Short mmCIF file of C-alpha atoms in Angstrom, two decimals:
data_model
loop_
_atom_site.label_atom_id
_atom_site.label_comp_id
_atom_site.label_asym_id
_atom_site.label_seq_id
_atom_site.Cartn_x
_atom_site.Cartn_y
_atom_site.Cartn_z
CA MET H 17 14.40 5.34 33.65
CA LEU H 18 11.02 6.59 32.04
CA SER H 19 9.44 9.80 33.75
CA HIS H 20 6.04 9.24 35.47
CA SER H 21 4.33 11.37 32.96
CA ARG H 22 6.14 9.69 29.75
CA LEU H 23 5.15 6.28 31.41
CA LEU H 24 1.55 7.32 31.52
CA LEU H 25 1.73 8.55 27.98
CA VAL H 26 3.10 5.24 26.89
CA CYS H 27 0.48 3.24 28.63
CA ALA H 28 -2.30 5.32 27.46
CA ALA H 29 -0.94 4.89 23.94
CA CYS H 30 -0.66 1.11 24.54
CA VAL H 31 -4.42 0.90 25.81
CA ALA H 32 -5.51 3.22 22.70
CA LEU H 33 -3.94 0.94 20.04
CA ARG H 34 -5.03 -2.25 21.65
CA SER H 35 -8.82 -1.26 22.38
CA SER H 36 -10.17 -2.99 19.32
CA ALA H 37 -7.86 -5.70 19.19
CA THR H 38 -7.83 -9.22 20.71
CA PRO H 39 -6.11 -8.88 24.40
CA VAL H 40 -2.61 -9.81 24.53
CA GLY H 41 -2.00 -13.65 25.52
CA SER H 42 -5.65 -14.43 24.92
CA PHE H 43 -6.97 -16.71 21.98
CA ALA H 44 -10.52 -18.05 20.96
CA ASP H 45 -12.06 -20.74 23.10
CA GLU H 46 -12.30 -23.00 20.14
CA GLU H 47 -8.42 -23.27 19.93
CA ARG H 48 -8.61 -25.08 23.26
CA LEU H 49 -10.13 -28.03 21.57
CA PRO H 50 -8.24 -30.55 19.60
CA LYS H 51 -11.03 -30.71 17.12
CA PHE H 52 -10.37 -27.28 15.91
CA TRP H 53 -6.94 -28.21 14.82
CA TYR H 54 -8.16 -31.34 13.41
CA ASP H 55 -10.89 -29.58 11.41
CA LEU H 56 -8.38 -26.75 10.28
CA SER H 57 -5.87 -29.27 9.06
CA LYS H 58 -8.63 -31.51 7.39
CA GLU H 59 -9.75 -28.43 5.46
CA ARG H 60 -6.32 -27.70 4.34
CA LEU H 61 -5.71 -31.28 3.42
CA GLN H 62 -8.99 -31.47 1.34
CA ARG H 63 -7.73 -28.16 -0.69
CA SER H 64 -4.67 -29.90 -1.54
CA LEU H 65 -6.41 -32.96 -2.69
CA ASP H 66 -8.68 -30.98 -4.81
CA HIS H 67 -6.18 -28.86 -6.41
CA GLN H 68 -5.02 -30.17 -9.82
CA ASP H 69 -1.82 -29.14 -11.32
CA SER H 70 -2.14 -27.61 -14.60
CA THR H 71 0.13 -28.05 -17.60
CA GLU H 72 -1.92 -25.76 -20.05
CA THR H 73 0.58 -23.28 -21.74
CA ALA H 74 0.71 -20.02 -19.68
CA LYS H 75 -0.48 -17.17 -21.62
CA ASN H 76 0.27 -14.50 -18.97
CA LEU H 77 3.35 -14.42 -16.70
CA VAL H 78 3.39 -11.93 -13.55
CA LEU H 79 6.39 -11.83 -11.43
CA PHE H 80 6.19 -10.01 -8.25
CA ILE H 81 9.50 -9.39 -6.25
CA GLY H 82 9.54 -7.87 -2.84
CA ASP H 83 12.92 -6.38 -2.75
CA GLY H 84 14.41 -7.59 0.74
CA MET H 85 11.14 -9.65 1.64
CA GLY H 86 12.82 -12.44 3.49
CA LEU H 87 10.64 -14.94 5.72
CA ASN H 88 10.81 -12.92 8.79
CA THR H 89 9.49 -9.85 6.86
CA ILE H 90 6.37 -11.76 5.51
CA THR H 91 5.69 -13.35 9.13
CA ALA H 92 6.03 -10.05 10.62
CA THR H 93 3.64 -8.35 7.83
CA ARG H 94 1.13 -11.27 8.19
CA ILE H 95 0.87 -10.36 12.07
CA LEU H 96 0.68 -6.76 11.36
CA LYS H 97 -2.17 -7.09 8.90
CA GLY H 98 -3.98 -9.43 11.28
CA GLN H 99 -3.90 -6.89 14.06
CA LEU H 100 -5.06 -4.03 11.85
CA GLY H 101 -8.08 -6.15 11.51
CA GLY H 102 -8.52 -6.52 15.01
CA LYS H 103 -7.05 -10.05 15.47
CA SER H 104 -4.11 -11.37 17.45
CA GLY H 105 -2.20 -11.72 13.82
CA GLU H 106 -0.51 -14.73 13.96
CA GLU H 107 -3.36 -16.76 12.46
CA TYR H 108 -3.85 -14.36 9.56
CA SER H 109 -3.06 -15.23 5.91
CA LEU H 110 -1.74 -12.86 3.22
CA ALA H 111 -2.70 -13.23 -0.27
CA MET H 112 0.68 -14.85 -1.14
CA ASP H 113 0.07 -17.49 1.57
CA SER H 114 -2.83 -18.87 -0.57
CA PHE H 115 -0.68 -19.82 -3.40
CA PRO H 116 -0.83 -23.59 -3.73
CA HIS H 117 3.04 -24.15 -4.63
CA THR H 118 5.97 -22.95 -2.52
CA SER H 119 9.67 -23.31 -2.68
CA LEU H 120 12.96 -22.09 -1.65
CA SER H 121 15.38 -19.88 -3.63
CA LYS H 122 19.03 -19.70 -3.00
CA THR H 123 20.11 -16.17 -3.44
CA TYR H 124 24.10 -16.19 -3.67
CA CYS H 125 25.76 -14.45 -6.69
CA THR H 126 28.91 -15.88 -8.31
CA ASP H 127 31.36 -13.57 -6.59
CA SER H 128 29.15 -13.06 -3.20
CA GLN H 129 27.80 -15.19 -0.52
CA ILE H 130 24.98 -12.45 0.16
CA ALA H 131 23.56 -11.00 -2.96
CA ASP H 132 22.84 -7.38 -3.84
CA SER H 133 19.71 -6.56 -5.99
CA THR H 134 21.22 -6.64 -9.29
CA CYS H 135 23.12 -9.87 -9.43
CA ALA H 136 20.01 -11.48 -7.84
CA ALA H 137 17.73 -9.75 -10.64
CA THR H 138 19.82 -11.05 -13.33
CA ALA H 139 19.57 -14.29 -11.98
CA PHE H 140 15.93 -14.52 -11.63
CA LEU H 141 15.20 -12.52 -14.76
CA CYS H 142 17.81 -13.69 -17.03
CA GLY H 143 18.27 -17.32 -15.76
CA VAL H 144 22.16 -16.63 -15.19
CA LYS H 145 24.13 -15.86 -11.96
CA THR H 146 26.70 -13.00 -12.28
CA ASN H 147 28.80 -10.74 -10.15
CA LYS H 148 27.49 -8.37 -7.62
CA PHE H 149 26.58 -4.86 -8.82
CA THR H 150 26.71 -5.86 -12.63
CA VAL H 151 23.14 -5.72 -14.62
CA GLY H 152 22.08 -8.30 -17.36
CA LEU H 153 25.65 -9.66 -17.84
CA SER H 154 27.41 -12.91 -17.28
CA ALA H 155 30.10 -13.47 -14.73
CA ASN H 156 32.63 -12.84 -17.32
CA ALA H 157 31.97 -9.14 -17.06
CA THR H 158 33.77 -6.96 -14.59
CA TYR H 159 32.26 -4.51 -12.31
CA ASP H 160 32.98 -0.87 -13.25
CA ARG H 161 34.88 -1.88 -16.36
CA CYS H 162 33.04 -0.85 -19.37
CA ASN H 163 35.40 -2.70 -21.71
CA THR H 164 34.04 -6.05 -20.53
CA THR H 165 30.47 -5.31 -21.41
CA ALA H 166 30.35 -6.51 -25.16
CA GLY H 167 29.88 -10.32 -25.69
CA ASN H 168 28.61 -10.97 -22.09
CA GLU H 169 25.10 -9.50 -22.32
CA VAL H 170 22.41 -11.96 -21.46
CA SER H 171 18.79 -11.43 -22.35
CA SER H 172 15.78 -11.59 -20.10
CA ILE H 173 12.31 -13.32 -19.84
CA LEU H 174 10.98 -9.74 -20.54
CA ARG H 175 12.78 -9.74 -24.02
CA TRP H 176 11.73 -13.35 -24.64
CA ALA H 177 8.07 -12.41 -23.85
CA LYS H 178 8.34 -9.43 -26.36
CA GLU H 179 10.05 -11.69 -29.04
CA ALA H 180 6.96 -14.24 -28.52
CA GLY H 181 4.62 -11.27 -29.34
CA LYS H 182 3.43 -10.67 -25.85
CA SER H 183 2.90 -7.16 -24.36
CA VAL H 184 5.26 -6.59 -21.66
CA GLY H 185 5.66 -4.05 -18.65
CA LEU H 186 7.47 -3.11 -15.44
CA VAL H 187 6.16 -1.58 -12.10
CA THR H 188 8.20 -0.35 -9.44
CA THR H 189 7.95 1.59 -6.24
CA THR H 190 11.53 2.61 -6.70
CA ILE H 191 13.01 4.30 -9.73
CA VAL H 192 12.54 2.39 -13.20
CA GLN H 193 16.17 2.40 -13.48
CA HIS H 194 16.61 0.49 -10.06
CA ALA H 195 18.60 -2.71 -9.66
CA THR H 196 15.77 -4.96 -9.84
CA PRO H 197 14.10 -3.98 -12.98
CA ALA H 198 17.17 -2.90 -14.93
CA PRO H 199 18.25 -6.36 -15.97
CA ALA H 200 15.01 -6.73 -17.59
CA TYR H 201 16.16 -4.58 -20.32
CA ALA H 202 19.87 -3.37 -19.58
CA HIS H 203 23.37 -4.51 -19.84
CA CYS H 204 25.52 -2.50 -17.61
CA VAL H 205 28.79 -3.15 -15.65
CA ASN H 206 27.71 -0.65 -12.98
CA ARG H 207 24.10 -0.71 -11.54
CA TYR H 208 24.45 2.89 -10.37
CA TRP H 209 24.89 4.21 -14.04
CA TYR H 210 21.50 5.50 -13.95
CA SER H 211 22.14 8.28 -16.59
CA ASP H 212 25.10 9.23 -18.55
CA SER H 213 26.29 11.72 -16.04
CA SER H 214 26.58 8.74 -13.50
CA ILE H 215 29.33 7.20 -15.93
CA PRO H 216 32.96 8.20 -15.09
CA GLU H 217 34.56 10.35 -17.76
CA ALA H 218 37.15 7.59 -18.26
CA GLN H 219 34.69 5.06 -19.17
CA ARG H 220 32.41 6.99 -21.52
CA GLY H 221 34.57 6.30 -24.46
CA HIS H 222 34.19 2.48 -24.30
CA GLY H 223 30.62 2.52 -25.74
CA CYS H 224 28.94 1.89 -22.74
CA THR H 225 25.49 3.51 -22.39
CA ASP H 226 23.48 4.59 -19.19
CA ILE H 227 20.50 2.62 -17.80
CA ALA H 228 17.91 5.15 -18.64
CA HIS H 229 19.17 5.39 -22.40
CA GLN H 230 18.95 1.60 -22.40
CA LEU H 231 15.25 1.54 -21.02
CA VAL H 232 14.04 3.56 -24.13
CA HIS H 233 16.26 2.09 -26.73
CA ASN H 234 17.07 -1.50 -25.97
CA ILE H 235 13.39 -2.77 -26.13
CA PRO H 236 11.66 0.26 -27.36
CA ASP H 237 8.19 -1.19 -27.31
CA ILE H 238 7.70 -1.76 -23.60
CA GLU H 239 4.08 -1.11 -23.29
CA VAL H 240 3.99 -0.13 -19.51
CA ILE H 241 6.68 1.53 -17.33
CA MET H 242 5.58 2.86 -14.04
CA GLY H 243 7.46 4.02 -11.14
CA GLY H 244 9.88 6.88 -10.11
CA GLY H 245 13.19 8.12 -11.93
CA ARG H 246 12.06 11.24 -13.70
CA LYS H 247 15.59 13.05 -12.98
CA TYR H 248 17.47 10.36 -14.91
CA MET H 249 15.50 10.89 -17.95
CA THR H 250 15.52 14.61 -18.64
CA PRO H 251 18.41 17.05 -19.60
CA GLN H 252 20.74 18.56 -16.68
CA SER H 253 19.41 21.45 -14.69
CA THR H 254 15.87 20.84 -16.11
CA PRO H 255 13.24 21.50 -13.15
CA ASP H 256 11.16 18.88 -12.08
CA PRO H 257 7.50 19.39 -12.72
CA GLU H 258 6.63 18.63 -9.04
CA TYR H 259 9.37 20.12 -7.31
CA PRO H 260 10.64 22.93 -9.42
CA ALA H 261 12.69 24.60 -6.75
CA ASP H 262 14.43 21.55 -5.61
CA PRO H 263 17.63 21.26 -7.10
CA ASN H 264 18.25 17.54 -6.18
CA SER H 265 15.07 16.85 -8.38
CA GLN H 266 16.26 18.39 -11.49
CA GLY H 267 17.40 16.33 -14.59
CA ARG H 268 20.86 14.81 -14.74
CA ARG H 269 21.49 14.10 -18.49
CA LEU H 270 24.54 15.55 -20.05
CA ASP H 271 23.37 14.51 -23.66
CA GLY H 272 20.60 17.05 -23.48
CA VAL H 273 17.94 14.43 -24.75
CA ASN H 274 14.53 14.14 -22.98
CA LEU H 275 14.02 10.35 -22.83
CA ILE H 276 10.56 10.79 -21.76
CA ASP H 277 9.59 12.48 -24.88
CA LYS H 278 11.84 10.13 -26.85
CA TRP H 279 9.82 7.25 -25.51
CA LYS H 280 6.47 8.75 -26.61
CA GLU H 281 8.01 9.08 -29.95
CA LEU H 282 8.94 5.61 -30.40
CA LYS H 283 6.14 4.02 -28.60
CA PRO H 284 2.96 5.38 -27.47
CA GLY H 285 2.81 3.12 -24.60
CA LYS H 286 1.93 3.81 -21.06
CA VAL H 287 5.12 5.43 -19.36
CA ARG H 288 4.27 7.23 -16.03
CA LEU H 289 7.19 8.46 -13.83
CA PHE H 290 5.65 9.81 -10.81
CA GLU H 291 8.74 10.99 -8.83
CA PRO H 292 12.21 12.38 -9.89
CA GLY H 293 13.62 9.70 -7.43
CA ASP H 294 12.11 6.82 -5.57
CA MET H 295 8.38 6.85 -4.95
CA GLN H 296 7.21 7.81 -1.59
CA TYR H 297 6.63 5.18 1.18
CA GLU H 298 3.08 4.16 1.43
CA LEU H 299 2.89 5.84 4.68
CA SER H 300 3.80 9.14 3.43
CA ARG H 301 2.23 8.98 -0.14
CA ASN H 302 0.13 11.58 -1.46
CA SER H 303 -2.75 9.76 -2.90
CA SER H 304 -3.74 12.78 -4.98
CA THR H 305 -0.62 12.62 -6.89
CA ASP H 306 1.00 9.29 -6.60
CA PRO H 307 -0.59 6.08 -7.16
CA SER H 308 -0.02 3.04 -4.75
CA ILE H 309 1.76 -0.16 -6.09
CA THR H 310 -1.87 -1.65 -6.06
CA ASP H 311 -3.13 1.13 -8.42
CA MET H 312 -0.22 0.83 -10.70
CA VAL H 313 -0.61 -3.03 -11.07
CA ASP H 314 -4.43 -2.65 -11.59
CA LYS H 315 -3.53 -0.26 -14.46
CA ALA H 316 -0.67 -2.15 -16.03
CA ILE H 317 -2.62 -5.53 -16.15
CA ARG H 318 -5.65 -3.75 -17.75
CA VAL H 319 -3.55 -2.27 -20.56
CA LEU H 320 -1.33 -5.40 -21.03
CA ARG H 321 -4.14 -7.75 -21.08
CA ARG H 322 -5.53 -6.20 -24.41
CA ASN H 323 -3.01 -8.23 -26.33
CA PRO H 324 -4.63 -11.35 -27.28
CA GLN H 325 -1.11 -13.13 -27.41
CA GLY H 326 -0.86 -12.56 -23.53
CA PHE H 327 1.68 -10.44 -21.58
CA PHE H 328 4.52 -10.45 -19.02
CA LEU H 329 4.58 -8.07 -16.16
CA LEU H 330 7.44 -7.52 -13.60
CA VAL H 331 6.27 -6.01 -10.39
CA GLU H 332 8.80 -4.66 -7.70
CA GLY H 333 7.97 -3.62 -4.04
CA GLY H 334 11.30 -1.75 -3.89
CA LYS H 335 10.78 0.28 -0.71
CA ILE H 336 10.81 -2.67 1.37
CA ASP H 337 14.43 -2.84 1.02
CA VAL H 338 14.83 0.80 1.67
CA GLY H 339 12.88 0.76 4.97
CA HIS H 340 15.02 -2.22 6.09
CA HIS H 341 18.17 -0.29 5.15
CA TYR H 342 17.15 2.59 7.36
CA GLY H 343 16.33 0.07 10.34
CA LYS H 344 12.78 1.28 10.23
CA ALA H 345 10.58 -1.82 10.26
CA ARG H 346 7.35 -0.55 10.25
CA LEU H 347 8.09 1.40 6.87
CA ALA H 348 9.32 -2.08 5.39
CA LEU H 349 6.34 -3.87 6.67
CA TYR H 350 3.86 -1.49 5.50
CA GLU H 351 5.35 -1.70 2.05
CA THR H 352 5.12 -5.45 2.07
CA MET H 353 1.63 -5.28 2.93
CA LEU H 354 0.96 -3.01 0.26
CA MET H 355 2.69 -5.22 -2.41
CA ASP H 356 0.70 -8.17 -0.98
CA GLU H 357 -2.36 -6.22 -1.69
CA ALA H 358 -1.29 -5.70 -5.16
CA VAL H 359 -0.88 -9.76 -5.53
CA ALA H 360 -4.51 -10.11 -4.39
CA ARG H 361 -5.44 -7.45 -7.12
CA ALA H 362 -3.75 -9.16 -9.81
CA ARG H 363 -5.50 -12.26 -9.01
CA GLU H 364 -8.80 -10.56 -9.47
CA LEU H 365 -7.81 -9.14 -12.90
CA THR H 366 -6.32 -12.39 -14.24
CA ASN H 367 -7.39 -16.21 -14.73
CA ASP H 368 -5.36 -18.75 -12.94
CA ARG H 369 -6.17 -21.09 -15.85
CA GLU H 370 -3.87 -18.98 -18.19
CA THR H 371 -1.84 -16.94 -15.85
CA LEU H 372 1.20 -18.13 -13.77
CA THR H 373 1.87 -15.74 -11.03
CA VAL H 374 5.33 -16.03 -8.87
CA VAL H 375 6.04 -14.04 -5.76
CA SER H 376 9.41 -14.11 -4.42
CA ALA H 377 12.48 -11.89 -3.30
CA ASP H 378 15.79 -11.04 -4.36
CA HIS H 379 17.27 -11.44 -0.83
CA SER H 380 16.32 -11.01 2.79
CA HIS H 381 17.57 -8.54 5.58
CA THR H 382 18.68 -9.00 9.02
CA LEU H 383 15.14 -8.22 10.81
CA THR H 384 14.39 -10.69 13.56
CA LEU H 385 11.41 -11.53 15.43
CA GLY H 386 12.14 -12.99 18.97
CA GLY H 387 11.74 -12.69 22.80
CA TYR H 388 9.11 -15.40 23.69
CA THR H 389 6.33 -12.78 23.03
CA ASP H 390 2.59 -13.72 23.97
CA ARG H 391 -0.08 -14.53 21.51
CA GLY H 392 -1.27 -10.97 19.92
CA ASN H 393 1.73 -9.07 21.01
CA PRO H 394 1.83 -5.77 19.30
CA ILE H 395 4.18 -6.45 16.30
CA PHE H 396 6.08 -3.23 17.00
CA GLY H 397 5.99 -3.59 20.65
CA PHE H 398 8.19 -4.81 23.45
CA ALA H 399 8.99 -8.27 24.38
CA PRO H 400 7.64 -9.48 27.86
CA GLN H 401 11.15 -10.25 29.48
CA GLN H 402 13.92 -7.97 30.47
CA SER H 403 17.25 -8.68 29.49
CA ASP H 404 18.98 -10.74 31.86
CA VAL H 405 22.17 -9.05 31.21
CA ASP H 406 21.60 -5.18 31.28
CA GLY H 407 17.94 -5.29 32.85
CA MET H 408 16.34 -3.39 30.09
CA ILE H 409 13.32 -4.63 27.80
CA TYR H 410 13.71 -4.66 24.20
CA THR H 411 11.30 -4.90 21.09
CA SER H 412 10.48 -8.02 19.52
CA LEU H 413 11.61 -6.94 16.27
CA LEU H 414 15.24 -6.22 16.05
CA TYR H 415 18.18 -5.97 13.48
CA ALA H 416 21.39 -7.67 13.52
CA ASN H 417 23.16 -4.60 12.28
CA GLY H 418 22.13 -1.11 11.27
CA PRO H 419 21.65 2.43 12.43
CA GLY H 420 19.47 1.48 15.40
CA TYR H 421 22.60 0.81 17.60
CA ARG H 422 22.41 3.06 20.48
CA LEU H 423 24.48 3.53 23.47
CA ALA H 424 23.71 5.59 26.78
CA ASN H 425 26.34 5.84 29.51
CA GLY H 426 28.52 3.20 28.00
CA SER H 427 25.53 0.64 27.74
CA ARG H 428 22.29 -0.08 25.70
CA ALA H 429 20.20 2.66 25.41
CA ASP H 430 16.88 2.05 27.00
CA PRO H 431 14.39 1.66 23.91
CA ARG H 432 11.71 3.14 25.98
CA ASN H 433 13.25 6.53 25.57
CA ASP H 434 12.80 6.15 21.94
CA SER H 435 9.09 5.51 21.78
CA THR H 436 7.63 3.31 19.14
CA LEU H 437 4.59 5.47 19.33
CA GLN H 438 3.65 9.01 17.89
CA PHE H 439 0.81 11.12 18.85
CA SER H 440 -0.70 13.01 15.81
CA ASN H 441 -4.34 14.60 15.18
CA GLY H 442 -5.29 13.51 18.61
CA MET H 443 -4.60 10.01 18.17
CA PHE H 444 -1.54 7.46 19.03
CA SER H 445 -0.09 5.38 16.49
CA ASP H 446 2.95 3.52 15.71
CA ASN H 447 5.93 5.78 15.00
CA LYS H 448 6.90 5.14 11.19
CA ASP H 449 10.45 6.77 11.78
CA TYR H 450 11.28 4.57 14.74
CA MET H 451 14.50 2.68 14.25
CA GLN H 452 14.58 -0.89 15.86
CA GLN H 453 17.77 -1.43 18.02
CA SER H 454 20.49 -3.35 16.25
CA ALA H 455 23.48 -5.19 17.46
CA VAL H 456 26.24 -3.91 15.28
CA PRO H 457 26.42 -0.11 14.42
CA LEU H 458 26.14 0.52 10.74
CA THR H 459 25.06 3.73 8.56
CA GLN H 460 22.71 1.27 6.72
CA GLU H 461 21.58 -2.05 7.78
CA THR H 462 22.45 -4.75 5.20
CA HIS H 463 21.19 -7.71 3.50
CA ALA H 464 21.04 -11.26 4.69
CA GLY H 465 22.14 -14.33 2.99
CA GLU H 466 19.48 -16.91 3.86
CA ASP H 467 17.17 -18.60 1.09
CA VAL H 468 13.96 -16.67 0.39
CA PRO H 469 10.48 -18.13 -0.52
CA VAL H 470 8.93 -18.47 -3.82
CA PHE H 471 5.02 -18.59 -4.18
CA ALA H 472 3.58 -19.74 -7.37
CA ARG H 473 0.04 -20.26 -8.87
CA GLY H 474 -1.42 -20.92 -12.19
CA PRO H 475 -0.22 -23.14 -15.28
CA TRP H 476 2.92 -25.31 -14.34
CA SER H 477 3.31 -23.53 -10.86
CA HIS H 478 3.99 -27.02 -9.54
CA LEU H 479 7.39 -26.69 -11.12
CA PHE H 480 8.37 -24.65 -8.00
CA LYS H 481 9.11 -27.11 -5.39
CA GLY H 482 11.95 -28.05 -3.32
CA THR H 483 15.19 -25.75 -3.01
CA ASN H 484 16.40 -24.29 -6.14
CA GLU H 485 18.74 -21.65 -7.60
CA ASP H 486 17.21 -18.20 -8.09
CA THR H 487 18.13 -18.75 -11.90
CA PHE H 488 15.33 -21.20 -11.91
CA ILE H 489 12.53 -18.71 -11.68
CA ALA H 490 13.31 -17.29 -15.23
CA HIS H 491 13.60 -20.87 -16.66
CA ALA H 492 10.60 -22.20 -14.95
CA MET H 493 8.41 -19.39 -16.08
CA ALA H 494 9.77 -19.47 -19.65
CA TYR H 495 9.19 -23.20 -19.83
CA ALA H 496 5.54 -22.58 -18.92
CA ALA H 497 4.86 -19.91 -21.34
CA CYS H 498 7.18 -21.58 -24.17
CA LEU H 499 9.39 -18.56 -24.33
CA GLY H 500 13.34 -18.04 -25.00
CA PRO H 501 15.20 -21.40 -24.36
CA PHE H 502 11.85 -23.05 -24.55
CA ALA H 503 10.17 -21.28 -27.44
CA THR H 504 9.86 -24.66 -29.28
CA ARG H 505 8.30 -26.71 -26.41
CA CYS H 506 4.59 -25.85 -27.39
CA SER H 507 5.06 -27.14 -30.87
CA GLN H 508 6.43 -30.63 -29.40
CA THR H 509 4.42 -33.34 -28.20
CA SER H 510 6.43 -34.21 -25.41
CA THR H 511 7.84 -32.30 -22.35
CA LEU H 512 11.09 -30.59 -22.21
CA LEU H 513 13.26 -33.75 -21.24
CA PRO H 514 12.26 -37.13 -22.47
CA LYS H 515 10.99 -39.25 -19.55
CA PRO H 516 13.31 -42.17 -18.89
CA THR H 517 12.08 -45.44 -20.41
CA THR H 518 11.36 -48.38 -18.11
CA PRO H 519 12.64 -51.33 -19.35
CA LYS H 520 9.84 -54.00 -20.20
CA LYS H 521 9.64 -56.85 -18.00
CA PRO H 522 9.86 -60.31 -19.75
CA ALA H 523 6.40 -61.90 -20.19
CA SER H 524 5.70 -63.86 -16.91
CA ARG H 525 4.80 -67.33 -17.53
CA ALA H 526 1.86 -68.96 -15.77
CA ALA H 527 2.33 -71.81 -13.64
CA PRO H 528 1.44 -75.12 -15.11
CA ASN H 529 -1.82 -76.33 -14.31
CA LEU H 530 -1.20 -79.91 -13.39
CA THR H 531 -4.93 -80.95 -13.56
CA ALA H 532 -5.21 -80.32 -17.15
CA PRO H 533 -5.17 -83.30 -19.65
CA GLY H 534 -2.04 -82.40 -21.36
CA PRO H 535 0.46 -82.08 -18.44
CA ARG H 536 -1.10 -85.41 -16.75
CA VAL H 537 -0.53 -87.59 -19.83
CA LEU H 538 2.99 -86.12 -19.97
CA LEU H 539 3.58 -87.07 -16.29
CA LEU H 540 2.40 -90.71 -16.83
CA LEU H 541 4.47 -91.36 -19.75
CA LEU H 542 7.61 -89.94 -17.67
CA LEU H 543 6.71 -92.46 -15.25
CA LEU H 544 6.59 -95.28 -17.58
CA LEU H 545 9.81 -94.47 -19.02
CA LEU H 546 11.33 -94.43 -15.60
CA LEU H 547 10.03 -97.76 -14.68
CA LEU H 548 11.16 -99.35 -17.87
CA TYR H 549 14.64 -98.02 -17.22
CA CYS H 550 14.79 -99.33 -13.69
CA ALA H 551 13.56 -102.76 -14.74
CA GLU H 552 16.19 -102.98 -17.40
CA ALA H 553 18.86 -102.00 -14.91
CA LEU H 554 17.71 -104.74 -12.65
#
């Protein structure tokens, strides 16, 4: 049980956190009236009626991928953002919520019911499903077997855009060699071959190159590359400029090549690697040295849009996934919230009439939101009921598996003994390192296999409807911009597939007008003939 002093501490913290927010369980008086909901629905209906789908060719393409951003993550982030603004949270709308078209994407891979990020990214970037842990290759390639690479490479929408004369870029909060951006430019049988030192010696003689090398050489004129991953680009033992005393941050390359310098040689583009590994979580970021995902998206679009032919930009909110793997929902939700702010910034810098923007995820996670919580319940707080099995309370956010599994005296640990709150600088706040409890003990929480949402706005965004394979994202975006397999569409007068022809109906004959002179005379003649025939017969 909680000590008296600790109970008072937690209660005081709850009061402090909720002092400026809507009281739990309460809601606006206007919501008691049916008219409020009628008016709200009519307003939404009118927006749908006013919206006109565009079939103009998309000049620009922006693809946001929230790594691990499933529906529960989006819902919980929406509530968090609303509560930070002093609302109950549930009624809040994220930037991605405002997109006019929404669909679902199936995330399985050719050999896996539940995807890893690489096979999923190959699907939505290259339009081809493949095996888990393989990068930019068809399913004919075998994981970790270098000699199955050649002949099985598949190209990406980033390459298609570059071939069409557009500027291209990628932004990530992880390393730029990470599983999600890698299929945009690389072909590798192992997603973890970030540098040449990562490739086993037995595999090095088969012609395979590491992902960092391919980033610089496969498509040598990518205009914007921003994220982490410095140590995979510099020679082994090279001190990191920001963390020179940290051996884990030192360069990893065995070939002695500084790929950052090589990049600047080949193309004076905007390459900025802000960390030796992944970038910092938003809640830990040093804003004086590291930009936020919103800052990077802002800079990337301002650089790329200089090209009159347009651009393609891939943006990955990669630390959402990392936060979930460690069972720390607060880290994951804040990363999702910041990516949504980047979505809003991208819209400010682009024009819906010429830019197709798509927001989706590679897979989800096992995060759940439950417990019959009251309206406005703090998203990182406890459910109002106690368990009817062990008599203890539980947080409304939980994981199906992961490191949050804890036992005390042979039963579930009381979550009140691991406070979801922390005290710092004279203030209480949510504890960013709190691990939500999980049902199954694992060192890291896993991905989940349900469909993920796809939000779209701009030219041809109406293509995103229903439930589709994740490969559809690459094809629909390429179709909208006349890229890759659809490069010739813009020169054609018809759409991709000829519309089925409807058989012409035979011309209908009008019913005879028996009052017209012609038919009347004809009837009289027929009657006369009939009378003559009858007379002759008699």
